[in-house]
Amino acid sequence: MNIASTDLLQLDSSSAVPSLRIAGAWTLHNYARLEQQLASLALPIAPSQAIDLQQLEALDTAGAALLVKLLGNSRSRQLSEQLDVLPAARRALLATVSAALEQIPGAAPPAKQHGLNLWLEQLGRGMEGFGQQLLALLGFIGLILATLARTLLQPSRWRVTALFAQVQQTGLNAAPIVALLTFLVGAVVAFLGATVLSRFGASIYTVMLVAFSFLREFGVLLTAILLAGRTASAFTAQIGSMKANEEIDAIRTLGLNPIELLVLPRVLALLISLPLLTFVAMLSGIFGGALVCTLTLDISPALFLSILHDVPLKHFLVGMAKAPLFAFLIAAIGCLEGFKVSGSAASVGAHTTSSVVQSIFVVILLDAAAALFCMEMGW
């Protein structure tokens, strides 16, 4: 008798029809040996291959799974139905394992990815993420408004000290950089206006250009962008650090409301600071333009003020009306991103960056929408 392999899996070629003899204990203890032997065979074996199970000593679930892998599902079911091949317990085990393995779907071949498909997939994921962030922001805004309405009726719960501290940080400390930036931008706008309008002999209209641009757009827009980078990032870093150190959980454990304790003072402080800083930005930008007009266009300060007096008040009101809306959204986005921090320093940095990007994007988007709306309304 010619026998190949080991005592667990034998190929008997002595007879006219070579048979594969299953012997020994097909159990978890011998699982590694059985896998090595099966690796050298083409699985499953051919349906015409003769099988001898008379010397099978033991069979458990692990061995039955390998036996199904060797024989195939259809042949394993056939063996489990033959009463004279295996004992009843082993036939039942083999049938159960074969049925369970049939329900496991095979691995689908990887789909070919094309450049257009990948781009569309990334676009879809981006739109899905944008929608989720928008829903989260709307829900957080609703939570802020509900908490604010509930707190306004209870003066004992007002956080006056925290409010004035945040006003100092977000408003008073930001005034110098806002004034300097808008002064320089006002000077640049006046230079550009003088350069272009002088070709048409209309240099005097540089005053109107500076006034219109800063009263309607540049004053509030530059201030909001500055605070989006300066204040929204600070809000996210502060609340995110507290979240990472589990201080937010401690606040909830003490029975306090984190929205009332941390978010409302920051939102209200920015609602106070941004309109005031917008007014400072308007004055600084117009002053920068007036200085350039005086030095380069021979427009005296008295003449500059006389022309400025003719600018309609509605331009100032349109610019100031945007400030509270921008302030509320910047504060809400900064605080929301802080609450999203997962607990690591990398998460704090990622959400801080995200809060700045989102705040600037929302500010510019709403400013463009407001400009189109006011233009259509004739304001």
CSV table of C-alpha atoms in Angstrom, one decimal:
chain,number,residue,atom,x,y,z
A,1,MET,CA,0.0,0.0,0.0
A,2,ASN,CA,1.4,3.4,-1.0
A,3,ILE,CA,0.5,6.0,1.5
A,4,ALA,CA,1.3,9.7,1.2
A,5,SER,CA,1.2,12.5,3.7
A,6,THR,CA,0.7,12.0,7.5
A,7,ASP,CA,-1.7,10.0,9.6
A,8,LEU,CA,-4.4,12.7,9.5
A,9,LEU,CA,-4.8,12.9,5.7
A,10,GLN,CA,-3.6,10.0,3.6
A,11,LEU,CA,-3.7,9.2,-0.1
A,12,ASP,CA,-4.0,5.5,-0.7
A,13,SER,CA,-3.0,4.6,-4.3
A,14,SER,CA,-2.6,0.9,-3.8
A,15,SER,CA,-6.1,0.1,-5.0
A,16,ALA,CA,-7.4,0.5,-8.5
A,17,VAL,CA,-9.2,3.7,-7.6
A,18,PRO,CA,-7.0,5.9,-5.4
A,19,SER,CA,-8.9,7.1,-2.3
A,20,LEU,CA,-8.3,9.9,0.2
A,21,ARG,CA,-8.3,8.6,3.7
A,22,ILE,CA,-9.4,10.8,6.5
A,23,ALA,CA,-7.8,9.6,9.7
A,24,GLY,CA,-7.0,10.6,13.2
A,25,ALA,CA,-8.5,13.4,15.3
A,26,TRP,CA,-9.8,16.4,13.2
A,27,THR,CA,-10.0,18.7,16.2
A,28,LEU,CA,-8.8,22.2,17.2
A,29,HIS,CA,-5.7,20.6,18.7
A,30,ASN,CA,-4.5,19.5,15.2
A,31,TYR,CA,-5.9,22.5,13.3
A,32,ALA,CA,-2.5,23.9,12.3
A,33,ARG,CA,-1.3,20.6,11.0
A,34,LEU,CA,-4.4,20.1,9.0
A,35,GLU,CA,-4.2,23.5,7.5
A,36,GLN,CA,-0.7,22.8,6.3
A,37,GLN,CA,-1.7,19.6,4.7
A,38,LEU,CA,-4.8,21.2,3.0
A,39,ALA,CA,-2.6,24.0,1.7
A,40,SER,CA,-0.9,21.6,-0.7
A,41,LEU,CA,-4.2,20.4,-2.3
A,42,ALA,CA,-6.5,22.0,-4.8
A,43,LEU,CA,-9.6,22.7,-2.7
A,44,PRO,CA,-12.3,21.5,-2.9
A,45,ILE,CA,-11.3,18.1,-4.2
A,46,ALA,CA,-12.9,16.6,-7.3
A,47,PRO,CA,-16.3,15.0,-6.9
A,48,SER,CA,-15.0,11.8,-8.4
A,49,GLN,CA,-12.3,11.4,-5.7
A,50,ALA,CA,-13.0,8.5,-3.4
A,51,ILE,CA,-13.2,9.3,0.3
A,52,ASP,CA,-12.6,6.9,3.3
A,53,LEU,CA,-13.8,8.1,6.7
A,54,GLN,CA,-13.6,4.8,8.5
A,55,GLN,CA,-10.4,5.8,10.5
A,56,LEU,CA,-11.7,9.2,11.6
A,57,GLU,CA,-11.3,9.1,15.4
A,58,ALA,CA,-12.6,12.6,16.5
A,59,LEU,CA,-14.3,15.6,15.0
A,60,ASP,CA,-15.2,19.0,16.4
A,61,THR,CA,-16.4,22.3,14.9
A,62,ALA,CA,-12.9,23.4,13.8
A,63,GLY,CA,-12.2,20.0,12.1
A,64,ALA,CA,-15.7,19.9,10.5
A,65,ALA,CA,-15.0,23.4,9.0
A,66,LEU,CA,-11.7,22.1,7.5
A,67,LEU,CA,-13.5,18.9,6.3
A,68,VAL,CA,-16.2,21.0,4.5
A,69,LYS,CA,-13.4,23.1,3.0
A,70,LEU,CA,-11.7,19.9,1.7
A,71,LEU,CA,-14.9,18.2,0.4
A,72,GLY,CA,-17.0,21.2,-0.6
A,73,ASN,CA,-20.5,22.0,0.6
A,74,SER,CA,-22.5,19.8,-1.7
A,75,ARG,CA,-20.4,16.7,-1.0
A,76,SER,CA,-20.4,17.4,2.8
A,77,ARG,CA,-24.2,17.5,2.7
A,78,GLN,CA,-24.3,14.2,0.9
A,79,LEU,CA,-22.0,12.5,3.5
A,80,SER,CA,-24.1,13.9,6.3
A,81,GLU,CA,-27.1,12.1,4.9
A,82,GLN,CA,-25.4,8.7,4.5
A,83,LEU,CA,-26.2,6.7,7.6
A,84,ASP,CA,-23.4,4.1,7.2
A,85,VAL,CA,-20.5,6.6,6.8
A,86,LEU,CA,-20.4,8.5,10.1
A,87,PRO,CA,-22.0,8.3,13.5
A,88,ALA,CA,-25.2,10.4,13.9
A,89,ALA,CA,-23.5,13.1,16.1
A,90,ARG,CA,-20.7,13.7,13.5
A,91,ARG,CA,-23.2,13.7,10.6
A,92,ALA,CA,-25.3,16.3,12.4
A,93,LEU,CA,-22.2,18.4,13.2
A,94,LEU,CA,-21.0,18.2,9.6
A,95,ALA,CA,-24.4,19.2,8.3
A,96,THR,CA,-24.6,22.2,10.6
A,97,VAL,CA,-21.2,23.5,9.8
A,98,SER,CA,-21.8,23.0,6.0
A,99,ALA,CA,-25.1,24.9,6.2
A,100,ALA,CA,-23.4,27.7,8.2
A,101,LEU,CA,-20.6,28.1,5.8
A,102,GLU,CA,-23.0,28.3,2.9
A,103,GLN,CA,-24.5,31.4,4.3
A,104,ILE,CA,-21.2,33.3,4.4
A,105,PRO,CA,-21.0,35.4,1.3
A,106,GLY,CA,-17.8,35.1,-0.7
A,107,ALA,CA,-15.5,38.1,-1.0
A,108,ALA,CA,-16.5,40.2,-3.9
A,109,PRO,CA,-13.8,41.1,-6.4
A,110,PRO,CA,-12.5,44.6,-5.9
A,111,ALA,CA,-14.3,47.0,-8.3
A,112,LYS,CA,-12.1,48.9,-10.7
A,113,GLN,CA,-11.8,52.5,-9.6
A,114,HIS,CA,-11.6,55.2,-12.3
A,115,GLY,CA,-10.6,58.8,-11.8
A,116,LEU,CA,-14.1,60.1,-12.4
A,117,ASN,CA,-15.6,57.6,-10.0
A,118,LEU,CA,-13.2,58.5,-7.3
A,119,TRP,CA,-13.9,62.2,-7.8
A,120,LEU,CA,-17.6,61.6,-7.6
A,121,GLU,CA,-17.2,59.5,-4.5
A,122,GLN,CA,-15.1,62.2,-2.8
A,123,LEU,CA,-17.7,64.8,-3.8
A,124,GLY,CA,-20.5,62.7,-2.4
A,125,ARG,CA,-18.7,62.1,0.9
A,126,GLY,CA,-17.9,65.8,1.1
A,127,MET,CA,-21.6,66.8,0.5
A,128,GLU,CA,-22.6,64.2,3.1
A,129,GLY,CA,-20.2,65.6,5.6
A,130,PHE,CA,-21.3,69.2,4.9
A,131,GLY,CA,-24.9,68.2,5.4
A,132,GLN,CA,-24.1,66.5,8.8
A,133,GLN,CA,-22.1,69.6,9.9
A,134,LEU,CA,-25.0,71.9,8.9
A,135,LEU,CA,-27.5,69.8,10.8
A,136,ALA,CA,-25.2,69.7,13.9
A,137,LEU,CA,-24.8,73.5,13.7
A,138,LEU,CA,-28.5,74.1,13.4
A,139,GLY,CA,-29.2,71.8,16.3
A,140,PHE,CA,-26.6,73.6,18.4
A,141,ILE,CA,-28.0,77.0,17.5
A,142,GLY,CA,-31.4,75.8,18.7
A,143,LEU,CA,-29.9,74.6,21.9
A,144,ILE,CA,-28.2,77.9,22.5
A,145,LEU,CA,-31.4,79.9,21.9
A,146,ALA,CA,-33.4,77.6,24.1
A,147,THR,CA,-30.9,77.9,26.9
A,148,LEU,CA,-30.7,81.7,26.5
A,149,ALA,CA,-34.5,82.0,26.6
A,150,ARG,CA,-34.7,79.9,29.8
A,151,THR,CA,-31.8,81.8,31.4
A,152,LEU,CA,-33.1,85.3,30.7
A,153,LEU,CA,-36.1,84.8,32.9
A,154,GLN,CA,-33.8,83.9,35.9
A,155,PRO,CA,-31.4,86.7,36.6
A,156,SER,CA,-29.7,84.7,39.4
A,157,ARG,CA,-28.3,82.4,36.8
A,158,TRP,CA,-26.6,85.2,34.7
A,159,ARG,CA,-22.8,84.8,34.4
A,160,VAL,CA,-22.0,88.6,34.5
A,161,THR,CA,-18.4,88.1,35.5
A,162,ALA,CA,-17.7,85.6,32.8
A,163,LEU,CA,-19.5,87.8,30.3
A,164,PHE,CA,-17.3,90.9,31.0
A,165,ALA,CA,-14.2,88.7,31.0
A,166,GLN,CA,-15.0,87.4,27.5
A,167,VAL,CA,-15.9,91.0,26.3
A,168,GLN,CA,-12.4,92.1,27.4
A,169,GLN,CA,-10.8,89.1,25.6
A,170,THR,CA,-12.8,89.2,22.4
A,171,GLY,CA,-13.4,92.9,22.1
A,172,LEU,CA,-11.0,95.2,24.0
A,173,ASN,CA,-7.9,93.1,23.3
A,174,ALA,CA,-8.8,92.8,19.6
A,175,ALA,CA,-9.4,96.5,19.0
A,176,PRO,CA,-5.8,97.5,18.2
A,177,ILE,CA,-5.3,94.8,15.5
A,178,VAL,CA,-8.7,95.5,14.0
A,179,ALA,CA,-8.0,99.3,13.9
A,180,LEU,CA,-4.6,98.8,12.4
A,181,LEU,CA,-5.7,96.3,9.7
A,182,THR,CA,-8.7,98.3,8.6
A,183,PHE,CA,-6.6,101.5,8.6
A,184,LEU,CA,-4.1,99.9,6.2
A,185,VAL,CA,-6.9,98.4,4.0
A,186,GLY,CA,-8.6,101.8,3.8
A,187,ALA,CA,-5.3,103.4,2.7
A,188,VAL,CA,-4.9,100.7,0.0
A,189,VAL,CA,-8.5,101.2,-1.2
A,190,ALA,CA,-7.9,104.9,-1.5
A,191,PHE,CA,-4.7,104.4,-3.4
A,192,LEU,CA,-6.4,102.0,-5.9
A,193,GLY,CA,-9.4,104.4,-6.3
A,194,ALA,CA,-7.1,107.4,-6.9
A,195,THR,CA,-5.1,105.5,-9.4
A,196,VAL,CA,-8.1,104.3,-11.4
A,197,LEU,CA,-10.4,107.4,-11.1
A,198,SER,CA,-7.7,109.9,-11.8
A,199,ARG,CA,-7.6,108.7,-15.4
A,200,PHE,CA,-11.2,109.9,-15.8
A,201,GLY,CA,-10.7,113.1,-13.9
A,202,ALA,CA,-13.0,111.8,-11.1
A,203,SER,CA,-10.5,111.6,-8.2
A,204,ILE,CA,-12.9,113.3,-5.9
A,205,TYR,CA,-15.1,110.1,-6.0
A,206,THR,CA,-12.3,108.3,-4.1
A,207,VAL,CA,-14.0,109.6,-0.9
A,208,MET,CA,-17.3,107.9,-1.9
A,209,LEU,CA,-15.5,104.7,-2.8
A,210,VAL,CA,-13.8,104.5,0.6
A,211,ALA,CA,-17.0,105.4,2.5
A,212,PHE,CA,-19.3,103.0,0.6
A,213,SER,CA,-16.8,100.1,0.8
A,214,PHE,CA,-16.2,100.4,4.5
A,215,LEU,CA,-19.6,101.3,5.7
A,216,ARG,CA,-21.3,98.5,3.8
A,217,GLU,CA,-18.7,95.7,3.4
A,218,PHE,CA,-15.1,96.0,4.5
A,219,GLY,CA,-15.7,97.2,8.0
A,220,VAL,CA,-17.9,94.3,9.1
A,221,LEU,CA,-16.3,91.7,6.8
A,222,LEU,CA,-12.7,92.3,7.9
A,223,THR,CA,-13.7,92.4,11.5
A,224,ALA,CA,-15.7,89.2,11.3
A,225,ILE,CA,-12.8,87.4,9.5
A,226,LEU,CA,-10.3,88.6,12.1
A,227,LEU,CA,-12.5,87.4,14.9
A,228,ALA,CA,-13.1,84.2,13.1
A,229,GLY,CA,-9.4,83.5,13.1
A,230,ARG,CA,-8.7,85.0,16.6
A,231,THR,CA,-11.8,84.3,18.7
A,232,ALA,CA,-13.4,81.2,17.2
A,233,SER,CA,-10.1,79.4,17.4
A,234,ALA,CA,-9.7,80.5,21.0
A,235,PHE,CA,-13.3,79.2,21.9
A,236,THR,CA,-12.6,75.9,20.3
A,237,ALA,CA,-9.2,75.5,22.0
A,238,GLN,CA,-10.6,76.4,25.4
A,239,ILE,CA,-13.6,74.2,25.3
A,240,GLY,CA,-11.7,71.4,23.5
A,241,SER,CA,-9.0,71.4,26.2
A,242,MET,CA,-11.7,71.1,28.9
A,243,LYS,CA,-13.3,68.3,26.9
A,244,ALA,CA,-9.9,66.5,26.7
A,245,ASN,CA,-9.3,66.9,30.4
A,246,GLU,CA,-12.9,65.6,31.2
A,247,GLU,CA,-13.8,68.9,32.8
A,248,ILE,CA,-17.0,69.0,30.7
A,249,ASP,CA,-18.0,65.7,32.3
A,250,ALA,CA,-17.2,67.1,35.7
A,251,ILE,CA,-19.5,70.1,35.1
A,252,ARG,CA,-22.4,67.8,34.1
A,253,THR,CA,-21.7,65.6,37.2
A,254,LEU,CA,-22.0,68.7,39.4
A,255,GLY,CA,-25.5,69.3,37.9
A,256,LEU,CA,-24.5,72.3,35.9
A,257,ASN,CA,-25.3,73.0,32.2
A,258,PRO,CA,-22.2,73.4,30.0
A,259,ILE,CA,-24.1,75.4,27.5
A,260,GLU,CA,-25.2,77.9,30.2
A,261,LEU,CA,-21.8,78.0,31.8
A,262,LEU,CA,-19.4,78.0,28.8
A,263,VAL,CA,-21.3,78.9,25.7
A,264,LEU,CA,-23.7,81.7,26.6
A,265,PRO,CA,-21.0,84.0,28.0
A,266,ARG,CA,-19.0,83.6,24.9
A,267,VAL,CA,-21.9,84.1,22.5
A,268,LEU,CA,-23.2,87.2,24.3
A,269,ALA,CA,-19.7,88.7,24.6
A,270,LEU,CA,-19.2,88.3,20.8
A,271,LEU,CA,-22.6,89.8,20.2
A,272,ILE,CA,-21.5,92.9,22.1
A,273,SER,CA,-17.9,93.0,20.8
A,274,LEU,CA,-18.3,92.5,17.1
A,275,PRO,CA,-20.7,95.5,16.5
A,276,LEU,CA,-18.4,97.8,18.5
A,277,LEU,CA,-15.3,96.5,16.7
A,278,THR,CA,-17.2,96.9,13.4
A,279,PHE,CA,-17.8,100.6,14.2
A,280,VAL,CA,-14.1,101.0,15.1
A,281,ALA,CA,-13.1,99.3,11.8
A,282,MET,CA,-15.4,101.7,9.8
A,283,LEU,CA,-13.8,104.7,11.5
A,284,SER,CA,-10.3,103.4,11.0
A,285,GLY,CA,-10.8,102.5,7.4
A,286,ILE,CA,-12.3,105.9,6.5
A,287,PHE,CA,-9.5,107.6,8.4
A,288,GLY,CA,-6.9,105.6,6.4
A,289,GLY,CA,-8.6,106.7,3.2
A,290,ALA,CA,-8.8,110.3,4.4
A,291,LEU,CA,-5.1,110.3,5.1
A,292,VAL,CA,-4.3,109.1,1.6
A,293,CYS,CA,-6.7,111.6,0.0
A,294,THR,CA,-5.1,114.4,1.9
A,295,LEU,CA,-1.5,113.4,1.0
A,296,THR,CA,-2.0,112.4,-2.6
A,297,LEU,CA,-5.2,114.0,-4.0
A,298,ASP,CA,-5.0,117.4,-2.2
A,299,ILE,CA,-8.4,116.8,-0.7
A,300,SER,CA,-8.5,118.6,2.6
A,301,PRO,CA,-10.0,117.0,5.7
A,302,ALA,CA,-12.8,119.5,5.7
A,303,LEU,CA,-13.7,118.7,2.1
A,304,PHE,CA,-13.4,115.0,2.9
A,305,LEU,CA,-15.9,115.3,5.8
A,306,SER,CA,-18.2,117.4,3.6
A,307,ILE,CA,-18.4,114.7,0.9
A,308,LEU,CA,-18.7,112.0,3.6
A,309,HIS,CA,-21.7,113.9,5.0
A,310,ASP,CA,-23.6,113.2,1.8
A,311,VAL,CA,-23.3,109.4,2.1
A,312,PRO,CA,-26.7,108.0,3.0
A,313,LEU,CA,-27.2,106.6,6.4
A,314,LYS,CA,-28.6,103.3,5.0
A,315,HIS,CA,-25.1,102.1,4.1
A,316,PHE,CA,-24.0,102.4,7.7
A,317,LEU,CA,-27.1,100.6,8.9
A,318,VAL,CA,-26.7,97.8,6.4
A,319,GLY,CA,-23.1,97.2,7.6
A,320,MET,CA,-24.0,97.3,11.2
A,321,ALA,CA,-27.0,94.9,10.7
A,322,LYS,CA,-24.7,92.2,9.6
A,323,ALA,CA,-22.5,92.3,12.7
A,324,PRO,CA,-24.8,90.5,15.2
A,325,LEU,CA,-25.5,87.7,12.8
A,326,PHE,CA,-21.8,87.2,12.1
A,327,ALA,CA,-21.0,87.3,15.8
A,328,PHE,CA,-23.6,84.7,16.7
A,329,LEU,CA,-22.5,82.2,14.0
A,330,ILE,CA,-18.8,82.7,14.7
A,331,ALA,CA,-19.3,82.0,18.4
A,332,ALA,CA,-21.6,79.1,17.8
A,333,ILE,CA,-19.2,77.4,15.4
A,334,GLY,CA,-16.2,77.9,17.7
A,335,CYS,CA,-18.0,76.4,20.7
A,336,LEU,CA,-19.5,73.5,18.7
A,337,GLU,CA,-16.1,72.5,17.4
A,338,GLY,CA,-14.8,72.6,20.9
A,339,PHE,CA,-17.5,70.1,22.1
A,340,LYS,CA,-16.6,67.8,19.2
A,341,VAL,CA,-13.0,67.3,20.5
A,342,SER,CA,-12.4,63.6,21.2
A,343,GLY,CA,-9.8,63.8,23.9
A,344,SER,CA,-6.3,64.1,22.3
A,345,ALA,CA,-4.1,67.1,21.4
A,346,ALA,CA,-4.3,66.2,17.7
A,347,SER,CA,-8.1,66.4,17.9
A,348,VAL,CA,-7.9,69.8,19.6
A,349,GLY,CA,-5.7,71.1,16.7
A,350,ALA,CA,-7.9,69.6,14.0
A,351,HIS,CA,-11.1,71.0,15.4
A,352,THR,CA,-9.5,74.4,16.0
A,353,THR,CA,-8.5,74.5,12.3
A,354,SER,CA,-12.0,73.4,11.3
A,355,SER,CA,-13.7,76.1,13.4
A,356,VAL,CA,-11.6,78.9,11.7
A,357,VAL,CA,-12.3,77.5,8.2
A,358,GLN,CA,-16.0,77.1,8.8
A,359,SER,CA,-16.3,80.5,10.4
A,360,ILE,CA,-14.6,82.3,7.6
A,361,PHE,CA,-16.6,80.4,5.0
A,362,VAL,CA,-19.9,81.1,6.6
A,363,VAL,CA,-19.1,84.8,7.1
A,364,ILE,CA,-18.1,85.3,3.4
A,365,LEU,CA,-21.1,83.2,2.2
A,366,LEU,CA,-23.6,85.2,4.2
A,367,ASP,CA,-22.0,88.5,3.3
A,368,ALA,CA,-22.3,87.6,-0.4
A,369,ALA,CA,-25.9,86.6,0.1
A,370,ALA,CA,-26.7,89.8,2.0
A,371,ALA,CA,-25.1,91.9,-0.7
A,372,LEU,CA,-27.2,90.3,-3.4
A,373,PHE,CA,-30.4,90.6,-1.3
A,374,CYS,CA,-29.7,94.3,-0.5
A,375,MET,CA,-29.0,95.0,-4.2
A,376,GLU,CA,-32.3,93.5,-5.2
A,377,MET,CA,-34.2,95.3,-2.5
A,378,GLY,CA,-32.5,98.6,-3.5
A,379,TRP,CA,-31.0,99.2,0.0
